[in-house]
């Protein structure tokens, strides 16, 4: 083999090795990003549920005037699915 051919083989091998190394680093980085995306999605879902509990509670208690009556509103938002009045002096 001539010196030019040897140089060509050497450069080709080095470039191939560098390409494999770069590809491995890219694969590792992508895997790390995918893990971070998964963790972020789980955290977002947890925070969304927490926010829903704060903004749209399932049960709301409202005191009405001096009678001591308590209104229990059951629902997942401001449009309640039902309303029941409880007077602690009389029971349900």
mmCIF file of N, CA and C in Angstrom:
data_model
loop_
_atom_site.group_PDB
_atom_site.id
_atom_site.type_symbol
_atom_site.label_atom_id
_atom_site.label_comp_id
_atom_site.label_asym_id
_atom_site.label_seq_id
_atom_site.Cartn_x
_atom_site.Cartn_y
_atom_site.Cartn_z
ATOM 1 N N UNK A 1 0.836 -1.175 0.000
ATOM 2 C CA UNK A 1 0.000 0.000 0.000
ATOM 3 C C UNK A 1 0.883 1.241 0.000
ATOM 4 N N UNK A 2 0.404 2.207 -0.687
ATOM 5 C CA UNK A 2 1.154 3.456 -0.727
ATOM 6 C C UNK A 2 0.876 4.264 0.542
ATOM 7 N N UNK A 3 1.703 5.260 0.764
ATOM 8 C CA UNK A 3 1.531 6.102 1.945
ATOM 9 C C UNK A 3 0.190 6.834 1.892
ATOM 10 N N UNK A 4 -0.247 7.212 0.712
ATOM 11 C CA UNK A 4 -1.520 7.909 0.565
ATOM 12 C C UNK A 4 -2.681 6.986 0.929
ATOM 13 N N UNK A 5 -2.596 5.735 0.518
ATOM 14 C CA UNK A 5 -3.641 4.769 0.860
ATOM 15 C C UNK A 5 -3.653 4.498 2.365
ATOM 16 N N UNK A 6 -2.489 4.383 2.968
ATOM 17 C CA UNK A 6 -2.402 4.174 4.407
ATOM 18 C C UNK A 6 -2.997 5.360 5.169
ATOM 19 N N UNK A 7 -2.693 6.558 4.698
ATOM 20 C CA UNK A 7 -3.251 7.751 5.326
ATOM 21 C C UNK A 7 -4.772 7.761 5.184
ATOM 22 N N UNK A 8 -5.258 7.379 4.021
ATOM 23 C CA UNK A 8 -6.700 7.327 3.776
ATOM 24 C C UNK A 8 -7.370 6.324 4.723
ATOM 25 N N UNK A 9 -6.778 5.148 4.902
ATOM 26 C CA UNK A 9 -7.319 4.131 5.805
ATOM 27 C C UNK A 9 -7.302 4.648 7.241
ATOM 28 N N UNK A 10 -6.202 5.262 7.644
ATOM 29 C CA UNK A 10 -6.082 5.790 9.003
ATOM 30 C C UNK A 10 -7.143 6.860 9.266
ATOM 31 N N UNK A 11 -7.281 7.806 8.351
ATOM 32 C CA UNK A 11 -8.253 8.889 8.527
ATOM 33 C C UNK A 11 -9.668 8.320 8.545
ATOM 34 N N UNK A 12 -9.960 7.370 7.671
ATOM 35 C CA UNK A 12 -11.288 6.749 7.630
ATOM 36 C C UNK A 12 -11.595 6.047 8.941
ATOM 37 N N UNK A 13 -10.648 5.304 9.487
ATOM 38 C CA UNK A 13 -10.852 4.615 10.765
ATOM 39 C C UNK A 13 -11.072 5.615 11.899
ATOM 40 N N UNK A 14 -10.271 6.677 11.921
ATOM 41 C CA UNK A 14 -10.417 7.685 12.976
ATOM 42 C C UNK A 14 -11.760 8.401 12.870
ATOM 43 N N UNK A 15 -12.177 8.723 11.646
ATOM 44 C CA UNK A 15 -13.468 9.385 11.458
ATOM 45 C C UNK A 15 -14.617 8.460 11.851
ATOM 46 N N UNK A 16 -14.496 7.193 11.519
ATOM 47 C CA UNK A 16 -15.529 6.222 11.905
ATOM 48 C C UNK A 16 -15.611 6.100 13.422
ATOM 49 N N UNK A 17 -14.466 6.030 14.079
ATOM 50 C CA UNK A 17 -14.449 5.939 15.540
ATOM 51 C C UNK A 17 -15.054 7.203 16.161
ATOM 52 N N UNK A 18 -14.724 8.359 15.606
ATOM 53 C CA UNK A 18 -15.279 9.610 16.124
ATOM 54 C C UNK A 18 -16.789 9.646 15.913
ATOM 55 N N UNK A 19 -17.260 9.178 14.759
ATOM 56 C CA UNK A 19 -18.699 9.161 14.477
ATOM 57 C C UNK A 19 -19.426 8.247 15.456
ATOM 58 N N UNK A 20 -18.848 7.086 15.752
ATOM 59 C CA UNK A 20 -19.454 6.160 16.709
ATOM 60 C C UNK A 20 -19.510 6.799 18.092
ATOM 61 N N UNK A 21 -18.441 7.470 18.489
ATOM 62 C CA UNK A 21 -18.400 8.136 19.791
ATOM 63 C C UNK A 21 -19.438 9.260 19.865
ATOM 64 N N UNK A 22 -19.536 10.047 18.812
ATOM 65 C CA UNK A 22 -20.525 11.134 18.774
ATOM 66 C C UNK A 22 -21.931 10.565 18.826
ATOM 67 N N UNK A 23 -22.185 9.513 18.052
ATOM 68 C CA UNK A 23 -23.509 8.900 18.040
ATOM 69 C C UNK A 23 -23.871 8.371 19.432
ATOM 70 N N UNK A 24 -22.917 7.767 20.126
ATOM 71 C CA UNK A 24 -23.163 7.283 21.486
ATOM 72 C C UNK A 24 -23.509 8.418 22.438
ATOM 73 N N UNK A 25 -22.795 9.533 22.319
ATOM 74 C CA UNK A 25 -23.077 10.688 23.174
ATOM 75 C C UNK A 25 -24.461 11.253 22.879
ATOM 76 N N UNK A 26 -24.840 11.296 21.602
ATOM 77 C CA UNK A 26 -26.165 11.793 21.224
ATOM 78 C C UNK A 26 -27.251 10.868 21.776
ATOM 79 N N UNK A 27 -27.053 9.557 21.653
ATOM 80 C CA UNK A 27 -28.027 8.596 22.199
ATOM 81 C C UNK A 27 -28.199 8.788 23.702
ATOM 82 N N UNK A 28 -27.093 8.951 24.413
ATOM 83 C CA UNK A 28 -27.142 9.137 25.865
ATOM 84 C C UNK A 28 -27.892 10.421 26.215
ATOM 85 N N UNK A 29 -27.603 11.495 25.495
ATOM 86 C CA UNK A 29 -28.269 12.775 25.750
ATOM 87 C C UNK A 29 -29.763 12.672 25.488
ATOM 88 N N UNK A 30 -30.141 12.017 24.402
ATOM 89 C CA UNK A 30 -31.565 11.849 24.083
ATOM 90 C C UNK A 30 -32.258 11.036 25.169
ATOM 91 N N UNK A 31 -31.616 9.979 25.651
ATOM 92 C CA UNK A 31 -32.201 9.166 26.723
ATOM 93 C C UNK A 31 -32.393 10.003 27.992
ATOM 94 N N UNK A 32 -31.416 10.841 28.316
ATOM 95 C CA UNK A 32 -31.542 11.711 29.493
ATOM 96 C C UNK A 32 -32.690 12.697 29.319
ATOM 97 N N UNK A 33 -32.820 13.266 28.123
ATOM 98 C CA UNK A 33 -33.924 14.201 27.859
ATOM 99 C C UNK A 33 -35.274 13.499 27.960
ATOM 100 N N UNK A 34 -35.358 12.265 27.454
ATOM 101 C CA UNK A 34 -36.618 11.527 27.538
ATOM 102 C C UNK A 34 -36.988 11.242 28.991
ATOM 103 N N UNK A 35 -36.010 10.895 29.816
ATOM 104 C CA UNK A 35 -36.269 10.679 31.240
ATOM 105 C C UNK A 35 -36.752 11.968 31.902
ATOM 106 N N UNK A 36 -36.122 13.082 31.554
ATOM 107 C CA UNK A 36 -36.521 14.373 32.118
ATOM 108 C C UNK A 36 -37.936 14.737 31.676
ATOM 109 N N UNK A 37 -38.278 14.463 30.431
ATOM 110 C CA UNK A 37 -39.634 14.725 29.935
ATOM 111 C C UNK A 37 -40.643 13.889 30.705
ATOM 112 N N UNK A 38 -40.317 12.634 30.947
ATOM 113 C CA UNK A 38 -41.210 11.746 31.699
ATOM 114 C C UNK A 38 -41.407 12.268 33.121
ATOM 115 N N UNK A 39 -40.310 12.641 33.779
ATOM 116 C CA UNK A 39 -40.418 13.190 35.138
ATOM 117 C C UNK A 39 -41.225 14.487 35.142
ATOM 118 N N UNK A 40 -41.009 15.327 34.155
ATOM 119 C CA UNK A 40 -41.752 16.590 34.074
ATOM 120 C C UNK A 40 -43.236 16.339 33.852
ATOM 121 N N UNK A 41 -43.569 15.369 33.004
ATOM 122 C CA UNK A 41 -44.976 15.046 32.756
ATOM 123 C C UNK A 41 -45.640 14.533 34.031
ATOM 124 N N UNK A 42 -44.940 13.687 34.785
ATOM 125 C CA UNK A 42 -45.486 13.186 36.049
ATOM 126 C C UNK A 42 -45.676 14.328 37.048
ATOM 127 N N UNK A 43 -44.704 15.224 37.126
ATOM 128 C CA UNK A 43 -44.808 16.368 38.034
ATOM 129 C C UNK A 43 -45.949 17.292 37.603
ATOM 130 N N UNK A 44 -46.082 17.526 36.302
ATOM 131 C CA UNK A 44 -47.184 18.357 35.803
ATOM 132 C C UNK A 44 -48.532 17.751 36.165
ATOM 133 N N UNK A 45 -48.665 16.449 36.017
ATOM 134 C CA UNK A 45 -49.931 15.782 36.349
ATOM 135 C C UNK A 45 -50.215 15.889 37.845
ATOM 136 N N UNK A 46 -49.181 15.723 38.673
ATOM 137 C CA UNK A 46 -49.358 15.859 40.123
ATOM 138 C C UNK A 46 -49.801 17.274 40.474
ATOM 139 N N UNK A 47 -49.153 18.260 39.876
ATOM 140 C CA UNK A 47 -49.513 19.652 40.148
ATOM 141 C C UNK A 47 -50.904 19.988 39.606
ATOM 142 N N UNK A 48 -51.271 19.402 38.465
ATOM 143 C CA UNK A 48 -52.606 19.631 37.905
ATOM 144 C C UNK A 48 -53.677 19.098 38.849
ATOM 145 N N UNK A 49 -53.449 17.895 39.402
ATOM 146 C CA UNK A 49 -54.411 17.333 40.356
ATOM 147 C C UNK A 49 -54.495 18.200 41.610
ATOM 148 N N UNK A 50 -53.354 18.670 42.087
ATOM 149 C CA UNK A 50 -53.331 19.534 43.266
ATOM 150 C C UNK A 50 -54.080 20.837 42.992
ATOM 151 N N UNK A 51 -53.860 21.426 41.848
ATOM 152 C CA UNK A 51 -54.555 22.655 41.477
ATOM 153 C C UNK A 51 -56.051 22.417 41.357
ATOM 154 N N UNK A 52 -56.447 21.293 40.769
ATOM 155 C CA UNK A 52 -57.871 20.965 40.673
ATOM 156 C C UNK A 52 -58.499 20.847 42.054
ATOM 157 N N UNK A 53 -57.781 20.265 43.007
ATOM 158 C CA UNK A 53 -58.316 20.131 44.360
ATOM 159 C C UNK A 53 -58.491 21.498 45.013
ATOM 160 N N UNK A 54 -57.603 22.432 44.706
ATOM 161 C CA UNK A 54 -57.687 23.762 45.305
ATOM 162 C C UNK A 54 -58.769 24.592 44.624
ATOM 163 N N UNK A 55 -58.799 24.569 43.308
ATOM 164 C CA UNK A 55 -59.739 25.412 42.560
ATOM 165 C C UNK A 55 -61.139 24.824 42.537
ATOM 166 N N UNK A 56 -61.228 23.509 42.401
ATOM 167 C CA UNK A 56 -62.536 22.866 42.279
ATOM 168 C C UNK A 56 -62.690 21.772 43.330
ATOM 169 N N UNK A 57 -62.869 22.157 44.580
ATOM 170 C CA UNK A 57 -63.004 21.124 45.615
ATOM 171 C C UNK A 57 -64.299 20.340 45.438
ATOM 172 N N UNK A 58 -64.289 19.127 45.921
ATOM 173 C CA UNK A 58 -65.458 18.256 45.802
ATOM 174 C C UNK A 58 -66.570 18.665 46.758
ATOM 175 N N UNK A 59 -66.221 19.160 47.941
ATOM 176 C CA UNK A 59 -67.225 19.517 48.945
ATOM 177 C C UNK A 59 -66.921 20.924 49.448
ATOM 178 N N UNK A 60 -67.968 21.761 49.486
ATOM 179 C CA UNK A 60 -67.822 23.115 50.012
ATOM 180 C C UNK A 60 -68.821 23.297 51.141
ATOM 181 N N UNK A 61 -68.396 23.928 52.211
ATOM 182 C CA UNK A 61 -69.275 24.228 53.336
ATOM 183 C C UNK A 61 -69.504 25.728 53.383
ATOM 184 N N UNK A 62 -70.778 26.133 53.504
ATOM 185 C CA UNK A 62 -71.125 27.550 53.590
ATOM 186 C C UNK A 62 -72.023 27.758 54.799
ATOM 187 N N UNK A 63 -71.690 28.704 55.644
ATOM 188 C CA UNK A 63 -72.548 29.055 56.778
ATOM 189 C C UNK A 63 -73.587 30.052 56.284
ATOM 190 N N UNK A 64 -74.811 29.876 56.784
ATOM 191 C CA UNK A 64 -75.901 30.762 56.370
ATOM 192 C C UNK A 64 -76.435 31.512 57.578
ATOM 193 N N UNK A 65 -76.166 32.789 57.627
ATOM 194 C CA UNK A 65 -76.741 33.675 58.624
ATOM 195 C C UNK A 65 -76.497 33.280 60.064
ATOM 196 N N UNK A 66 -77.440 33.714 60.928
ATOM 197 C CA UNK A 66 -77.297 33.505 62.362
ATOM 198 C C UNK A 66 -77.871 32.175 62.816
ATOM 199 N N UNK A 67 -78.614 31.511 61.969
ATOM 200 C CA UNK A 67 -79.276 30.273 62.391
ATOM 201 C C UNK A 67 -78.286 29.151 62.657
ATOM 202 N N UNK A 68 -77.079 29.299 62.152
ATOM 203 C CA UNK A 68 -76.085 28.257 62.362
ATOM 204 C C UNK A 68 -76.197 27.145 61.337
ATOM 205 N N UNK A 69 -77.062 27.335 60.335
ATOM 206 C CA UNK A 69 -77.203 26.318 59.296
ATOM 207 C C UNK A 69 -75.929 26.239 58.473
ATOM 208 N N UNK A 70 -75.639 25.057 58.008
ATOM 209 C CA UNK A 70 -74.482 24.838 57.158
ATOM 210 C C UNK A 70 -74.974 24.226 55.865
ATOM 211 N N UNK A 71 -74.596 24.819 54.739
ATOM 212 C CA UNK A 71 -74.933 24.257 53.441
ATOM 213 C C UNK A 71 -73.740 23.449 52.954
ATOM 214 N N UNK A 72 -73.985 22.222 52.581
ATOM 215 C CA UNK A 72 -72.948 21.363 52.023
ATOM 216 C C UNK A 72 -73.224 21.251 50.542
ATOM 217 N N UNK A 73 -72.303 21.724 49.734
ATOM 218 C CA UNK A 73 -72.462 21.668 48.285
ATOM 219 C C UNK A 73 -71.481 20.639 47.754
ATOM 220 N N UNK A 74 -72.020 19.677 47.040
ATOM 221 C CA UNK A 74 -71.196 18.601 46.504
ATOM 222 C C UNK A 74 -71.111 18.782 45.000
ATOM 223 N N UNK A 75 -69.910 18.837 44.481
ATOM 224 C CA UNK A 75 -69.709 18.990 43.044
ATOM 225 C C UNK A 75 -68.247 19.216 42.745
ATOM 226 N N UNK A 76 -67.917 19.226 41.460
ATOM 227 C CA UNK A 76 -66.520 19.382 41.085
ATOM 228 C C UNK A 76 -66.204 20.781 40.593
ATOM 229 N N UNK A 77 -67.185 21.674 40.524
ATOM 230 C CA UNK A 77 -66.926 23.055 40.158
ATOM 231 C C UNK A 77 -67.993 23.937 40.774
ATOM 232 N N UNK A 78 -68.092 25.183 40.332
ATOM 233 C CA UNK A 78 -69.044 26.117 40.913
ATOM 234 C C UNK A 78 -70.488 25.711 40.654
ATOM 235 N N UNK A 79 -70.752 24.978 39.597
ATOM 236 C CA UNK A 79 -72.092 24.462 39.334
ATOM 237 C C UNK A 79 -72.212 23.153 40.095
ATOM 238 N N UNK A 80 -72.778 23.199 41.262
ATOM 239 C CA UNK A 80 -72.798 22.023 42.128
ATOM 240 C C UNK A 80 -73.805 21.008 41.619
ATOM 241 N N UNK A 81 -73.522 19.747 41.894
ATOM 242 C CA UNK A 81 -74.428 18.683 41.478
ATOM 243 C C UNK A 81 -75.518 18.453 42.512
ATOM 244 N N UNK A 82 -75.363 18.996 43.682
ATOM 245 C CA UNK A 82 -76.389 18.841 44.704
ATOM 246 C C UNK A 82 -76.124 19.778 45.858
ATOM 247 N N UNK A 83 -77.162 20.064 46.650
ATOM 248 C CA UNK A 83 -76.998 20.947 47.790
ATOM 249 C C UNK A 83 -77.858 20.415 48.920
ATOM 250 N N UNK A 84 -77.294 20.333 50.094
ATOM 251 C CA UNK A 84 -78.007 19.832 51.259
ATOM 252 C C UNK A 84 -77.795 20.814 52.397
ATOM 253 N N UNK A 85 -78.857 21.059 53.173
ATOM 254 C CA UNK A 85 -78.745 21.973 54.305
ATOM 255 C C UNK A 85 -78.688 21.158 55.582
ATOM 256 N N UNK A 86 -77.781 21.521 56.459
ATOM 257 C CA UNK A 86 -77.640 20.858 57.745
ATOM 258 C C UNK A 86 -77.735 21.918 58.824
ATOM 259 N N UNK A 87 -78.638 21.709 59.745
ATOM 260 C CA UNK A 87 -78.764 22.603 60.894
ATOM 261 C C UNK A 87 -78.292 21.828 62.112
ATOM 262 N N UNK A 88 -77.206 22.250 62.740
ATOM 263 C CA UNK A 88 -76.668 21.488 63.864
ATOM 264 C C UNK A 88 -77.655 21.357 65.016
ATOM 265 N N UNK A 89 -78.642 22.259 65.133
ATOM 266 C CA UNK A 89 -79.624 22.190 66.212
ATOM 267 C C UNK A 89 -80.688 21.136 65.925
ATOM 268 N N UNK A 90 -80.982 20.923 64.628
ATOM 269 C CA UNK A 90 -82.056 20.004 64.251
ATOM 270 C C UNK A 90 -81.544 18.679 63.710
ATOM 271 N N UNK A 91 -80.314 18.602 63.276
ATOM 272 C CA UNK A 91 -79.815 17.424 62.581
ATOM 273 C C UNK A 91 -80.120 17.572 61.101
ATOM 274 N N UNK A 92 -80.032 16.486 60.357
ATOM 275 C CA UNK A 92 -80.270 16.553 58.912
ATOM 276 C C UNK A 92 -81.706 16.731 58.572
#
